[in-house]
Each structure stands twice: as structure tokens, then as C-alpha cells.
Amino acid sequence: MKNVIGYFRVSTDEQAQQGYSLDYQEETIKRFCDFRGYKIADSYREDCSGKDFERPQWKKIESKIKSLKGTSDSIDSIVILRHDRFARNLLLSFLEKAKFLKLGCEIEFVEGQIDETNPEALLLQAISYALPEIENKKISKRSKEGSHKARLSGCHTGIAPKGYVNSRLGKDSTLSFSKDSELIRESFEKMASGLYSADEVRRWLNSKGVKLCKNTFLNMIRNITYTGKIHVKPFLGDPSQIVIGLHPALISDEVFATANDVLDGRRKKMKFHDDKSDLYPLKGHLICPVHGRTLSAYGSKGRNNIYHYYVCTKNKCPRYPIDWAHKEVERILSNIQFSAQTIKSYKVVLEKLFSIEDVERKNTLLRIEGEIKRLQTQKQFIQGQYMDGLLPSSEYQELKNSIDVKLFENQRNFKDLSEVLTPYNEYLTNHVPMFEDLVSFYQKSNGKIKKKILSCIFSKKLYFENGKAAAPSFTQPIEILINASKVLENSKNKKEVISDLLFTLAPLLDKSCSWNSIIQYTIIRKLRS
Amino acid sequence: MITINQLSTNLKRDGIALTEQELSSIQILMVQLAKIEYQLYLDKKHEEKNGKLKTKLDIGIINLSETNKLKAA
């Protein structure tokens, strides 16, 4: 009794078109084996194309036959319904058959059996194996022709791209928007903006639930179908062409072209928002003492963190940690003190600038003031009329009351509005003006403001020497104000020295001094204060 | 702003006597720095306004058009 394996194969299209269902194949093979007296050791169902033998179930059969070879359960043949179920490739069919014959296993067909003892059987075999291949090629050619014709008339063939679903327009196959279409449109616009890399947009799309791998996303951006067009591939001498499709466009031609330009690197990604002045406010204000070059700044990646430095672009120059450099500059700024009257003058300038914000309130106040004056004149006039007896008492009272009500309302509004804090006063309640505390103001400012302040204060670039910032050169007005405040400080000190003459008479505090002398000294201090 | 005379009078109260040229340079510096401080105030004010606008957008009081949505994104 022959030990056999039943093999049933369909490819989805064939099954639908010709009705070679797996059940039909299995039933026929079973009856055939019963008739011949074969023992079906195992059976395998395959849903794969017959163009080659890269099929999962076929591989399993091969490994099983190899493993059982030489044993009592060895497989004698594989039973298949007909030649086209075996393969649709002439050359590969012969090769595969020869491979299995070496393993001691024949390929047997239910339909179209050939007596292989006859030498002419080879020809019949070749015809049997060639016919499915010819049939396959015919089908392929017909479907390609149909697809080409359909695409030329604007139909979409094949699987719908993301953002679309396959649909029908009468008899024509086309596309319509899917629920993801809005997200796909946004991803094209994001690409076209040039602010995001392709992978950033892809990850954004993934986060929204449209899962795409890197390659698929790139192919999507390059797919012209999204502009409402169809790409027709070259076919039988016809060149490749782009036709207007029957489906609606998801994006405009401009967005598509810009997104592709960005993808190809033809459009530069301008990172205007990438401003590092907050991180490196001293960049452009420091100079290398050796080479005289302006210091640059960079971040050095350490094991756990990024460490930032100001550095000379020439080699072998020391680099300065940004925190240390910032503290040094703040130290210099903390030495700049202004006199009380300088601060007062600065506040006058500041108040003037803030008054721009207060124009509306001031205009309203002027209008109300004018109204009050007008009402007061009216009141005086009716009083004069009444005194001269030109106005009866009742009318005078009526007019007077009316004017008094209006006057009261206006005076109340004037008072309320006058008591409102001006923008300048409101600012002063929450902030200390720059001249009062330069360092605090500098510390609180952003990088751009810091740069502006430094340009106003220092006339030359700063540099570091012997582990600290070298004496800076200030701008002329700052130099004048610093010198003036120093002179002022010295003159104050002189006055203090004169008034402390009595203080100098006190005994020196040293280890030898007695408790009596300490008490005397304390009393003198108290008296002086 | 502040006149040279006003500045001179104020500084003399501190015992600082300066030439007109020196006073002029100080006046320019004060205006420059005051403008910086005022600009900072304006920027913060606008930031607050924008922040309020963004909150309104977040809670959906204002609906942006499609183009503006893209710009905002």
C-alpha cells in the first residue's frame, strides 16, 4: 500500500473564478486514493500563488518527506488534483519534480495522468506543465491591459492609499475619502511647512492612530494620487503618463510639490525659532585674550548631561563654563552703582515712555475736566440771570438741579479716573527700575535684552584673565556716572570720618582691654548715635 | 523725555557737575535703557494677552479657520 500526502492549493482569484475550492480538491483526491488503495498519511491545504514553490505548506511537505525518508512510514508520492494545482511554471515544475524523485517521492496527478514509462511522456509532461504557465501569462496580460485602460480613463486600480477607500462610480472603480483623510491632509501640510522632518510627521500621524512605517510614509508623500491624479505606468510601448483621476483630490498641487521639495532637501528648513540667546547671552560680547577672536559657544555632551561653554574657535584655548562666565559678568554689573539723583532722572525718562500707554485715560480726564468747566459756567450764568430777575425761581431751581446732578456725576468720574493707577505706577508696584538694581534686572531679563544691556554698558568686548573677568571698559556715560558716584561715596566717607572723631577716642578693642574700657566705649557709641 | 537742564539740575543736587556733552551722552544712555525696559514691559504684556488667547483656543471659545489652525500648529 502506497503512503501518500494529499496537496490542495488555491490562489484567491482562481478559487473565485473557477471554483477549485479546497474542499472539492480534498474530496476528489480522497476518492482517487480510496480507488487506488493509497493510504493518505497527511494532507496539506495551501492558499498561495503557483508561480513558484516559495509556499509555506509545500516547504512543510518537503521537510516531512526528508525526515521520513528510509523509515517504514516514508512517503511514496504526493497526490495533486491537476498540473495547474502543482505549479504554473514549466521550468520550476521539472526541477521540483526531479528533486522529489531523488527523495524517493513521486508527484501524481488525479487529472491528466501520463504513463512515464513511455519516452514520449516527456513531451506530454512539458505540455502539461507549460499550459498552466501560458494560462497564467494570458491572465496576467489581460489584467494588465484592463488595468492600464482603466487607469488611462482615470480609474484607480489596486489597494486604496491611506486616506482613501476603494469605491465605485457606476462601473468604474475609483476612490473616496476615508475617516483618516483629514489627518493625511494635515501631514502633507506639516511636511510642506518645512518645520518638521518626515519622521516627526510620521510619528505624529502614528500618535493619531494612522500607523505607517518609514518607507510607507515616504511613498505616501510621493504618491501623486493625493492630488486627484493617476499615474499610468508605461505599457506595451506607451510611455508613462499622469492623467486626471475620477477621485477627489485630498491636497492641492502646490502643497504636494512643496512637501516633496522639503523631502528632497530642495527647500531649506529655516529654524527661525531656534534662538540660543537665552542660553548664551554673552555670545558676541566675549573675546579671546590670546587670539583676539570673538568667543563662540557650544554644548558638550557629558555622560549624564550637556555642559555648555564659551570657547575660542582656535585650538588649545581654554573654554569657560557658561554659568561661571555669567556670574563673572554679574559681578562686574553689581559694582555699577548710580547716585539717587541719577536714578530719579532715569525714572523721569521711564515715566515719559510709559505715558504713551496712558493717553486714553488722560484724554478722558481732559474731556471730563472741560465738561465740568462748562457746567460751572452754565451754573454761574443761570445764577446771574436769576439775580437780575430774568429767570423765575421755579425755572432757576429746575435748571440748577439738573446742572448739579451732571456736575456731581462728572466730578465723581473725574475723581475715580484720577485715582486709577497709571501704567507707570502699576509697573513700579511690581518691578524695580533698571537703574535702582541693575544686576537683578539683568538676571531677570531674557537673552536678547541682556545683550542689549551689555551693548549699552560695555564699550569693548569682555575677556577672562587669571580665572576672572578682566577690568572692563565701559561706555562713556557709564564711566562718567560710575566716577561721579565714586566721588560722591568718598565725600560721604570724609563727612563720616569727621563726625566719627569722638569714636576714634575710644580705646582699642584687643585682648588686653579691660571690661571697664569696653563699657566706656559702648556708652560713647550710644551717645553718638 | 528729560531735558539736559533737568538732568543737570538733578545731578547737581548730588554734587555732580558735568559738561553739556557729558550730560548729553548720559541722556542718550538713559533713553536707550529706558526703551529697553519699556519694550520688555510691552513684550510681557503681549505675552499675557497671547496666553489668554491660547487659553480661549484651548477651551474652544474661538474656532480658528483651517489656514489659521495650520499656522497655530
Coordinates of C-alpha atoms in Angstrom, one line a residue:
Chain A
M1 CA 0.0 0.0 0.0
K2 CA 1.3 3.4 -1.1
N3 CA 1.9 6.0 1.6
V4 CA 0.8 9.4 0.1
I5 CA 0.3 13.0 1.0
G6 CA -2.6 15.0 -0.4
Y7 CA -1.9 18.6 -1.5
F8 CA -4.6 21.1 -2.3
R9 CA -3.8 24.6 -3.4
V10 CA -5.8 27.6 -4.4
S11 CA -4.9 31.2 -5.0
T12 CA -7.7 33.5 -4.0
D13 CA -8.5 34.7 -7.5
E14 CA -8.6 31.3 -9.0
Q15 CA -10.9 30.0 -6.3
A16 CA -13.4 32.7 -7.0
Q17 CA -13.2 32.4 -10.8
Q18 CA -13.0 28.6 -11.4
G19 CA -14.4 27.0 -8.3
Y20 CA -11.4 24.9 -7.5
S21 CA -12.3 25.1 -3.8
L22 CA -10.1 23.3 -1.3
D23 CA -13.0 21.1 -0.2
Y24 CA -13.6 20.0 -3.8
Q25 CA -9.9 19.1 -4.3
E26 CA -9.8 17.2 -1.0
E27 CA -12.9 15.2 -1.8
T28 CA -11.7 14.2 -5.3
I29 CA -8.2 13.2 -4.1
K30 CA -9.7 11.2 -1.2
R31 CA -11.9 9.3 -3.7
F32 CA -8.9 8.8 -6.0
C33 CA -6.8 7.4 -3.2
D34 CA -9.6 5.1 -2.0
F35 CA -10.0 3.8 -5.5
R36 CA -6.2 3.2 -5.9
G37 CA -5.9 1.8 -2.4
Y38 CA -3.4 4.6 -1.2
K39 CA -3.0 5.5 2.4
I40 CA -3.3 9.2 3.0
A41 CA -0.6 9.8 5.6
D42 CA -1.2 13.6 5.8
S43 CA -2.9 16.3 3.8
Y44 CA -1.9 20.0 3.3
R45 CA -4.1 22.9 2.3
E46 CA -2.3 25.9 0.6
D47 CA -3.6 29.4 -0.2
C48 CA -0.7 30.7 -2.2
S49 CA 0.3 31.6 -5.8
G50 CA 1.5 28.8 -8.1
K51 CA 4.2 31.0 -9.8
D52 CA 6.9 29.4 -7.7
F53 CA 7.5 26.9 -4.8
E54 CA 8.0 29.5 -2.1
R55 CA 4.9 28.3 -0.3
P56 CA 4.8 27.5 3.5
Q57 CA 2.8 24.3 3.2
W58 CA 4.9 23.0 0.4
K59 CA 8.0 23.6 2.5
K60 CA 6.5 21.6 5.3
I61 CA 5.8 18.7 2.9
E62 CA 9.4 18.8 1.7
S63 CA 10.8 18.7 5.3
K64 CA 8.4 15.9 6.3
I65 CA 9.4 13.7 3.3
K66 CA 13.1 14.3 4.1
S67 CA 12.6 13.4 7.8
L68 CA 10.6 10.2 6.9
K69 CA 13.0 9.0 4.2
G70 CA 14.2 5.4 4.8
T71 CA 11.7 4.7 7.5
S72 CA 8.7 2.4 7.3
D73 CA 6.4 5.5 7.1
S74 CA 8.3 7.0 4.2
I75 CA 6.1 8.9 1.7
D76 CA 5.8 7.4 -1.8
S77 CA 4.0 10.1 -3.6
I78 CA 2.3 13.5 -3.3
V79 CA -1.2 13.4 -4.9
I80 CA -2.4 16.7 -6.5
L81 CA -5.7 17.3 -8.4
R82 CA -4.1 18.5 -11.7
H83 CA -0.9 20.2 -13.1
D84 CA -2.0 23.8 -12.5
R85 CA -2.5 23.0 -8.8
F86 CA 1.1 21.8 -8.7
A87 CA 2.7 24.9 -10.3
R88 CA 2.3 27.4 -13.1
N89 CA 5.9 27.4 -14.2
L90 CA 7.3 24.9 -16.7
L91 CA 11.0 25.0 -15.6
L92 CA 10.4 25.1 -11.9
S93 CA 7.9 22.2 -12.2
F94 CA 10.5 19.9 -13.8
L95 CA 13.2 20.9 -11.2
E96 CA 10.9 20.4 -8.3
K97 CA 9.7 17.0 -9.6
A98 CA 13.3 15.9 -10.1
K99 CA 14.2 17.0 -6.5
F100 CA 11.3 14.9 -5.0
L101 CA 12.2 11.9 -7.2
K102 CA 15.7 12.0 -5.6
L103 CA 14.0 11.8 -2.2
G104 CA 12.0 8.7 -3.5
C105 CA 8.7 10.5 -3.8
E106 CA 6.7 10.9 -7.0
I107 CA 4.3 13.7 -8.0
E108 CA 1.0 12.1 -9.0
F109 CA -2.0 13.9 -10.6
V110 CA -5.6 12.9 -10.5
E111 CA -6.5 14.5 -13.8
G112 CA -4.2 14.3 -16.8
Q113 CA -2.2 11.2 -15.8
I114 CA 0.8 10.4 -18.0
D115 CA 2.4 7.0 -18.4
E116 CA 6.0 7.9 -17.7
T117 CA 7.4 4.6 -19.0
N118 CA 6.8 5.8 -22.5
P119 CA 9.7 8.1 -23.7
E120 CA 7.2 10.4 -25.4
A121 CA 5.7 11.1 -22.0
L122 CA 8.3 13.9 -21.6
L123 CA 6.7 15.9 -24.3
L124 CA 3.3 15.4 -22.8
Q125 CA 4.6 16.3 -19.4
A126 CA 6.2 19.5 -20.8
I127 CA 2.9 20.4 -22.4
S128 CA 1.0 19.7 -19.2
Y129 CA 3.4 21.9 -17.2
A130 CA 3.6 24.7 -19.9
L131 CA -0.2 25.1 -20.3
P132 CA -0.8 26.5 -16.7
E133 CA 2.1 28.9 -17.3
I134 CA 0.7 30.1 -20.6
E135 CA -2.7 30.4 -19.0
N136 CA -1.2 32.4 -16.1
K137 CA 0.6 34.7 -18.5
K138 CA -2.6 35.3 -20.5
I139 CA -4.5 36.2 -17.3
S140 CA -1.7 38.5 -16.3
K141 CA -1.6 40.2 -19.7
R142 CA -5.4 40.6 -19.8
S143 CA -5.5 42.1 -16.2
K144 CA -2.6 44.4 -17.0
E145 CA -4.3 45.6 -20.2
G146 CA -7.5 46.1 -18.3
S147 CA -5.8 48.0 -15.5
H148 CA -3.9 50.2 -18.0
K149 CA -7.0 51.0 -19.9
A150 CA -8.9 51.8 -16.7
R151 CA -6.1 54.0 -15.3
L152 CA -6.0 55.9 -18.6
S153 CA -9.6 56.7 -18.1
G154 CA -9.0 58.0 -14.6
C155 CA -10.0 54.9 -12.6
H156 CA -7.9 53.7 -9.6
T157 CA -6.9 50.1 -9.6
G158 CA -5.4 48.2 -6.7
I159 CA -5.5 48.9 -3.0
A160 CA -6.6 52.4 -2.0
P161 CA -3.9 54.6 -0.5
K162 CA -4.2 55.8 3.2
G163 CA -6.9 58.5 3.4
Y164 CA -9.0 56.9 0.7
V165 CA -11.2 53.8 0.4
N166 CA -12.0 51.9 -2.8
S167 CA -15.4 52.8 -4.2
R168 CA -17.4 52.6 -7.4
L169 CA -18.6 55.3 -9.7
G170 CA -21.1 53.5 -11.8
K171 CA -19.0 50.6 -13.3
D172 CA -15.7 52.4 -12.8
S173 CA -13.5 51.7 -9.7
T174 CA -12.3 54.8 -8.0
L175 CA -11.6 56.2 -4.6
S176 CA -13.5 58.2 -1.9
F177 CA -12.3 59.8 1.3
S178 CA -11.9 57.6 4.4
K179 CA -12.1 58.8 8.0
D180 CA -8.3 59.3 8.0
S181 CA -8.3 61.7 5.1
E182 CA -8.2 64.8 7.3
L183 CA -5.1 63.5 9.1
I184 CA -3.3 62.6 5.9
R185 CA -4.0 66.1 4.5
E186 CA -2.6 67.7 7.7
S187 CA 0.5 65.5 7.5
F188 CA 1.1 66.8 3.9
E189 CA 0.7 70.4 5.2
K190 CA 3.1 69.7 8.0
M191 CA 5.6 68.4 5.6
A192 CA 5.1 71.4 3.3
S193 CA 5.6 73.8 6.2
G194 CA 9.3 72.7 6.3
L195 CA 9.3 72.9 10.1
Y196 CA 9.2 69.1 10.7
S197 CA 11.2 66.2 9.5
A198 CA 9.5 63.3 7.7
D199 CA 9.9 61.1 10.7
E200 CA 8.4 63.7 13.1
V201 CA 5.3 63.9 10.9
R202 CA 5.1 60.1 10.6
R203 CA 5.3 59.8 14.4
W204 CA 2.6 62.5 14.8
L205 CA 0.5 60.5 12.4
N206 CA 1.1 57.3 14.3
S207 CA 0.1 59.0 17.5
K208 CA -3.2 59.9 15.9
G209 CA -3.8 56.3 15.1
V210 CA -2.7 56.1 11.4
K211 CA 0.1 53.5 11.7
L212 CA 2.7 53.8 8.9
C213 CA 6.3 52.5 8.7
K214 CA 9.0 54.8 7.5
N215 CA 9.0 53.6 3.9
T216 CA 5.3 53.6 3.5
F217 CA 5.1 57.2 4.8
L218 CA 7.8 58.3 2.3
N219 CA 5.9 56.5 -0.5
M220 CA 2.7 58.2 0.6
I221 CA 4.3 61.7 0.4
R222 CA 5.5 60.9 -3.2
N223 CA 2.1 59.4 -4.3
I224 CA 0.5 61.7 -6.8
T225 CA -2.9 60.1 -6.3
Y226 CA -3.5 62.5 -3.4
T227 CA -3.6 65.4 -5.9
G228 CA -6.6 63.8 -7.7
K229 CA -4.4 62.4 -10.5
I230 CA -3.5 58.9 -11.6
H231 CA 0.0 57.7 -12.5
V232 CA -0.2 55.3 -15.5
K233 CA 2.9 53.2 -15.9
P234 CA 4.5 52.5 -19.3
F235 CA 2.8 49.6 -21.1
L236 CA 3.5 47.9 -24.5
G237 CA 5.3 50.9 -25.9
D238 CA 3.0 53.5 -24.3
P239 CA 5.1 56.0 -22.2
S240 CA 4.4 56.6 -18.6
Q241 CA 1.8 59.4 -18.1
I242 CA -0.2 61.2 -15.5
V243 CA -4.0 61.6 -16.1
I244 CA -6.7 63.3 -14.1
G245 CA -8.4 60.8 -11.9
L246 CA -12.1 60.2 -11.2
H247 CA -11.4 60.5 -7.4
P248 CA -11.4 63.8 -5.5
A249 CA -8.1 65.5 -4.6
L250 CA -7.1 65.5 -1.0
I251 CA -4.4 68.2 -1.3
S252 CA -3.5 70.9 -3.8
D253 CA -0.7 70.5 -6.4
E254 CA 1.2 73.3 -4.6
V255 CA 1.2 71.5 -1.2
F256 CA 2.2 68.2 -2.9
A257 CA 5.1 69.9 -4.7
T258 CA 6.3 71.8 -1.6
A259 CA 6.1 68.7 0.6
N260 CA 8.2 66.8 -2.0
D261 CA 10.7 69.6 -2.3
V262 CA 11.1 69.5 1.5
L263 CA 11.5 65.8 1.4
D264 CA 14.2 66.0 -1.3
G265 CA 16.0 68.7 0.6
R266 CA 15.4 71.3 -2.2
R267 CA 13.7 73.6 0.3
K268 CA 15.8 74.6 3.4
K269 CA 14.3 74.2 6.8
M270 CA 14.7 77.6 8.3
K271 CA 14.6 77.3 12.1
F272 CA 13.9 80.9 12.9
H273 CA 12.6 79.9 16.3
D274 CA 15.9 78.3 17.2
D275 CA 17.4 81.2 19.1
K276 CA 20.0 80.4 21.7
S277 CA 20.5 83.9 23.0
D278 CA 18.8 82.8 26.3
L279 CA 21.3 80.1 26.7
Y280 CA 24.3 82.1 25.6
P281 CA 23.6 85.8 26.3
L282 CA 27.3 86.6 26.3
K283 CA 27.9 85.2 22.8
G284 CA 29.3 88.1 20.8
H285 CA 30.3 90.0 23.9
L286 CA 33.4 87.9 24.9
I287 CA 36.8 87.9 23.3
C288 CA 39.7 85.5 23.4
P289 CA 42.7 87.4 25.1
V290 CA 45.2 85.3 23.1
H291 CA 43.8 85.4 19.5
G292 CA 41.5 88.4 19.8
R293 CA 38.7 86.3 18.3
T294 CA 35.1 86.6 19.5
L295 CA 34.2 83.6 21.6
S296 CA 31.7 81.1 20.3
A297 CA 29.5 78.9 22.5
Y298 CA 28.6 75.2 22.4
G299 CA 27.2 72.4 24.4
S300 CA 29.4 69.4 25.2
K301 CA 27.7 66.1 25.7
G302 CA 28.8 64.5 29.0
R303 CA 27.8 61.2 30.5
N304 CA 24.7 62.4 32.2
N305 CA 24.2 66.0 30.9
I306 CA 25.1 68.6 28.3
Y307 CA 27.7 71.1 29.6
H308 CA 27.8 74.5 27.9
Y309 CA 30.9 76.6 27.3
Y310 CA 32.1 79.8 25.7
V311 CA 35.1 78.9 23.6
C312 CA 37.6 80.3 21.2
T313 CA 37.4 78.8 17.8
K314 CA 41.2 78.4 17.7
N315 CA 42.7 75.2 19.2
K316 CA 44.4 75.0 22.6
C317 CA 42.5 77.9 24.1
P318 CA 40.7 77.4 27.4
R319 CA 36.9 77.1 27.5
Y320 CA 34.8 78.9 30.0
P321 CA 31.7 77.3 31.6
I322 CA 28.7 79.5 30.9
D323 CA 27.5 79.6 34.5
W324 CA 30.9 80.8 35.7
A325 CA 31.1 83.4 32.9
H326 CA 27.6 84.7 33.6
K327 CA 28.4 85.1 37.3
E328 CA 31.6 87.0 36.5
V329 CA 29.7 89.4 34.3
E330 CA 27.0 89.8 37.0
R331 CA 29.8 90.6 39.5
I332 CA 31.0 93.4 37.3
L333 CA 27.5 94.7 36.9
S334 CA 26.9 94.6 40.7
N335 CA 29.8 97.1 41.1
I336 CA 27.9 99.7 39.0
Q337 CA 26.0 101.9 41.4
F338 CA 24.1 105.1 40.5
S339 CA 23.5 108.2 42.6
A340 CA 20.0 108.9 43.9
Q341 CA 19.5 111.8 41.5
T342 CA 20.7 109.7 38.5
I343 CA 18.0 107.1 39.4
K344 CA 15.4 109.9 39.8
S345 CA 16.3 111.3 36.3
Y346 CA 16.1 107.8 34.8
K347 CA 12.6 107.4 36.4
V348 CA 11.5 110.6 34.7
V349 CA 12.5 109.2 31.3
L350 CA 10.8 105.9 32.1
E351 CA 7.6 107.6 33.2
K352 CA 7.6 109.6 30.0
L353 CA 7.7 106.4 28.0
F354 CA 5.0 104.8 30.0
S355 CA 2.8 107.8 29.5
I356 CA 2.2 106.5 25.9
E357 CA 0.1 103.8 27.5
D358 CA -1.9 106.3 29.4
V359 CA -3.1 108.5 26.6
E360 CA -6.7 107.3 26.6
R361 CA -7.2 107.9 30.3
K362 CA -5.6 111.3 30.1
N363 CA -7.8 112.3 27.1
T364 CA -10.9 111.2 29.1
L365 CA -9.8 113.2 32.1
L366 CA -9.3 116.3 29.9
R367 CA -12.8 115.8 28.4
I368 CA -14.4 115.5 31.8
E369 CA -12.5 118.5 33.1
G370 CA -13.8 120.5 30.1
E371 CA -17.3 119.3 30.8
I372 CA -17.1 120.3 34.5
K373 CA -15.8 123.8 33.5
R374 CA -18.7 124.2 31.0
L375 CA -21.3 123.1 33.6
Q376 CA -19.8 125.5 36.2
T377 CA -20.0 128.4 33.7
Q378 CA -23.6 127.4 32.9
K379 CA -24.4 127.4 36.6
Q380 CA -22.8 130.9 37.1
F381 CA -24.8 132.2 34.1
I382 CA -28.2 131.0 35.4
Q383 CA -27.3 132.3 38.8
G384 CA -26.6 135.8 37.2
Q385 CA -29.9 135.6 35.3
Y386 CA -31.8 134.7 38.5
M387 CA -30.1 137.5 40.4
D388 CA -31.0 140.0 37.7
G389 CA -34.6 138.8 37.9
L390 CA -34.6 137.5 34.3
L391 CA -35.2 133.9 35.4
P392 CA -38.2 132.8 37.5
S393 CA -37.5 131.0 40.8
S394 CA -39.1 127.7 39.7
E395 CA -37.2 127.5 36.4
Y396 CA -33.9 128.5 38.1
Q397 CA -34.3 125.7 40.7
E398 CA -35.1 123.2 37.9
L399 CA -32.1 124.2 35.8
K400 CA -29.8 124.4 38.9
N401 CA -30.8 120.9 40.0
S402 CA -30.2 119.4 36.5
I403 CA -26.7 121.1 36.3
D404 CA -25.8 120.0 39.8
V405 CA -26.6 116.3 39.0
K406 CA -24.5 116.4 35.9
L407 CA -21.7 118.2 37.7
F408 CA -21.8 115.6 40.5
E409 CA -21.6 112.7 38.0
N410 CA -18.7 114.3 36.2
Q411 CA -16.8 115.2 39.3
R412 CA -17.2 111.6 40.6
N413 CA -16.0 110.2 37.3
F414 CA -13.0 112.6 37.3
K415 CA -12.1 111.5 40.8
D416 CA -12.4 107.8 40.1
L417 CA -10.3 108.1 36.9
S418 CA -7.7 110.2 38.6
E419 CA -7.2 107.6 41.3
V420 CA -6.7 104.8 38.9
L421 CA -3.0 103.7 38.9
T422 CA -1.2 104.9 35.9
P423 CA 0.6 102.1 33.9
Y424 CA 3.9 103.5 35.2
N425 CA 2.8 103.4 38.9
E426 CA 1.4 99.9 38.3
Y427 CA 4.7 98.9 36.9
L428 CA 6.6 100.3 39.9
T429 CA 4.4 98.3 42.3
N430 CA 5.7 95.1 40.8
H431 CA 9.1 96.0 39.4
V432 CA 12.3 97.7 40.4
P433 CA 13.5 100.1 37.7
M434 CA 16.8 99.1 36.0
F435 CA 18.9 101.9 37.4
E436 CA 17.9 101.0 41.0
D437 CA 19.1 97.4 40.8
L438 CA 21.0 96.8 37.6
V439 CA 22.0 93.2 38.4
S440 CA 18.6 92.0 39.4
F441 CA 17.1 93.5 36.3
Y442 CA 19.8 91.9 34.2
Q443 CA 19.3 88.5 35.8
K444 CA 15.5 88.6 35.2
S445 CA 15.8 89.6 31.6
N446 CA 15.9 87.2 28.6
G447 CA 18.9 86.7 26.4
K448 CA 18.1 89.4 23.8
I449 CA 17.5 92.1 26.5
K450 CA 20.7 91.0 28.3
K451 CA 22.6 91.5 25.0
K452 CA 21.1 95.0 24.6
I453 CA 22.0 96.0 28.1
L454 CA 25.6 94.8 27.7
S455 CA 26.0 96.8 24.5
C456 CA 24.9 99.9 26.3
I457 CA 27.2 99.3 29.2
F458 CA 30.5 98.0 27.8
S459 CA 32.3 99.8 25.0
K460 CA 34.6 96.8 24.3
K461 CA 34.2 93.1 24.5
L462 CA 35.0 91.4 27.8
Y463 CA 37.7 88.8 28.3
F464 CA 38.8 86.5 31.1
E465 CA 42.2 86.6 32.6
N466 CA 43.8 84.7 35.5
G467 CA 40.5 82.9 36.3
K468 CA 38.3 86.0 36.4
A469 CA 36.9 88.7 34.2
A470 CA 39.4 91.4 33.3
A471 CA 38.7 95.0 34.1
P472 CA 36.1 96.1 31.6
S473 CA 36.0 99.2 29.5
F474 CA 32.6 101.0 30.0
T475 CA 30.8 103.3 27.6
Q476 CA 31.5 107.0 28.1
P477 CA 28.2 107.8 30.0
I478 CA 28.5 104.8 32.3
E479 CA 32.2 105.7 33.0
I480 CA 31.1 109.2 33.9
L481 CA 28.3 108.0 36.2
I482 CA 30.5 105.5 37.9
N483 CA 33.2 108.0 38.6
A484 CA 30.7 110.6 39.8
S485 CA 29.1 108.1 42.2
K486 CA 32.6 107.1 43.5
V487 CA 33.5 110.8 44.2
L488 CA 30.2 111.1 45.9
E489 CA 30.9 108.0 48.0
N490 CA 34.3 109.3 49.0
S491 CA 32.9 112.7 50.0
K492 CA 30.3 111.0 52.2
N493 CA 33.0 108.9 53.8
K494 CA 35.0 112.1 54.6
K495 CA 32.0 113.6 56.4
E496 CA 31.6 110.3 58.3
V497 CA 35.2 110.4 59.3
I498 CA 34.9 113.9 60.7
S499 CA 31.8 113.0 62.6
D500 CA 33.5 109.9 64.0
L501 CA 36.4 111.8 65.7
L502 CA 34.8 111.1 69.0
F503 CA 34.6 107.5 68.1
T504 CA 38.3 107.3 67.4
L505 CA 39.0 108.4 71.0
A506 CA 37.5 105.1 72.2
P507 CA 40.0 102.5 73.4
L508 CA 41.1 99.9 71.0
L509 CA 39.4 96.5 71.3
D510 CA 42.1 93.9 71.9
K511 CA 42.7 91.0 74.3
S512 CA 44.3 93.2 76.9
C513 CA 41.5 95.7 77.2
S514 CA 39.5 95.6 80.5
W515 CA 35.8 95.3 80.9
N516 CA 35.7 98.9 82.1
S517 CA 37.1 100.3 78.9
I518 CA 34.6 98.2 76.9
I519 CA 31.7 99.6 78.9
Q520 CA 33.1 103.2 78.3
Y521 CA 33.4 102.6 74.6
T522 CA 29.8 101.3 74.4
I523 CA 28.4 104.3 76.2
I524 CA 30.3 106.7 73.9
R525 CA 28.8 104.9 70.8
K526 CA 25.3 105.0 72.3
L527 CA 25.7 108.7 73.0
R528 CA 26.9 109.4 69.5
S529 CA 24.0 107.6 67.9
Chain B
M1 CA 11.9 112.6 27.9
I2 CA 14.3 114.5 30.1
T3 CA 16.0 117.7 29.1
I4 CA 19.7 118.4 29.6
N5 CA 18.8 121.2 32.0
Q6 CA 16.6 119.0 34.1
L7 CA 19.3 116.3 34.2
S8 CA 22.0 118.9 35.1
T9 CA 19.8 120.2 37.9
N10 CA 19.1 116.8 39.3
L11 CA 22.8 115.7 39.2
K12 CA 24.0 118.9 40.8
R13 CA 21.8 118.0 43.8
D14 CA 24.2 115.0 44.2
G15 CA 27.2 117.3 43.8
I16 CA 27.9 116.0 40.3
A17 CA 28.8 118.8 37.9
L18 CA 29.2 117.7 34.3
T19 CA 29.7 119.3 30.9
E20 CA 26.9 119.6 28.3
Q21 CA 28.5 116.9 26.2
E22 CA 28.7 114.5 29.1
L23 CA 25.1 115.3 30.1
S24 CA 24.0 114.6 26.5
S25 CA 25.7 111.2 26.4
I26 CA 24.1 110.3 29.8
Q27 CA 20.7 111.5 28.4
I28 CA 21.1 109.2 25.4
L29 CA 22.1 106.2 27.6
M30 CA 19.1 106.8 29.9
V31 CA 16.7 106.9 26.9
Q32 CA 18.3 103.7 25.4
L33 CA 18.0 101.8 28.7
A34 CA 14.5 103.1 29.4
K35 CA 13.4 102.0 26.0
I36 CA 14.8 98.5 26.6
E37 CA 12.9 98.4 29.9
Y38 CA 9.7 99.6 28.4
Q39 CA 10.0 97.2 25.5
L40 CA 10.4 94.3 28.0
Y41 CA 7.2 95.5 29.8
L42 CA 5.3 95.6 26.4
D43 CA 6.6 92.1 25.5
K44 CA 5.4 90.7 28.8
K45 CA 2.1 92.4 28.4
H46 CA 1.6 90.9 24.9
E47 CA 2.7 87.5 26.2
E48 CA -0.1 87.7 28.8
K49 CA -2.6 88.6 26.1
N50 CA -1.4 85.8 23.9
G51 CA -1.6 83.4 26.8
K52 CA -5.2 84.4 27.4
L53 CA -5.9 83.9 23.7
K54 CA -4.3 80.5 23.7
T55 CA -6.5 79.5 26.8
K56 CA -9.6 80.6 24.9
L57 CA -8.5 78.5 21.9
D58 CA -7.8 75.5 24.2
I59 CA -11.3 75.6 25.8
G60 CA -12.8 76.1 22.3
I61 CA -14.3 79.6 22.7
I62 CA -12.6 80.7 19.5
N63 CA -12.7 78.5 16.4
L64 CA -9.8 79.1 14.1
S65 CA -10.2 78.7 10.4
E66 CA -8.4 75.9 8.7
T67 CA -5.5 78.1 7.5
N68 CA -5.0 79.6 10.9
K69 CA -5.1 76.2 12.5
L70 CA -2.1 75.2 10.4
K71 CA -0.3 78.4 11.4
A72 CA -1.1 77.8 15.0
A73 CA 0.2 74.2 14.8

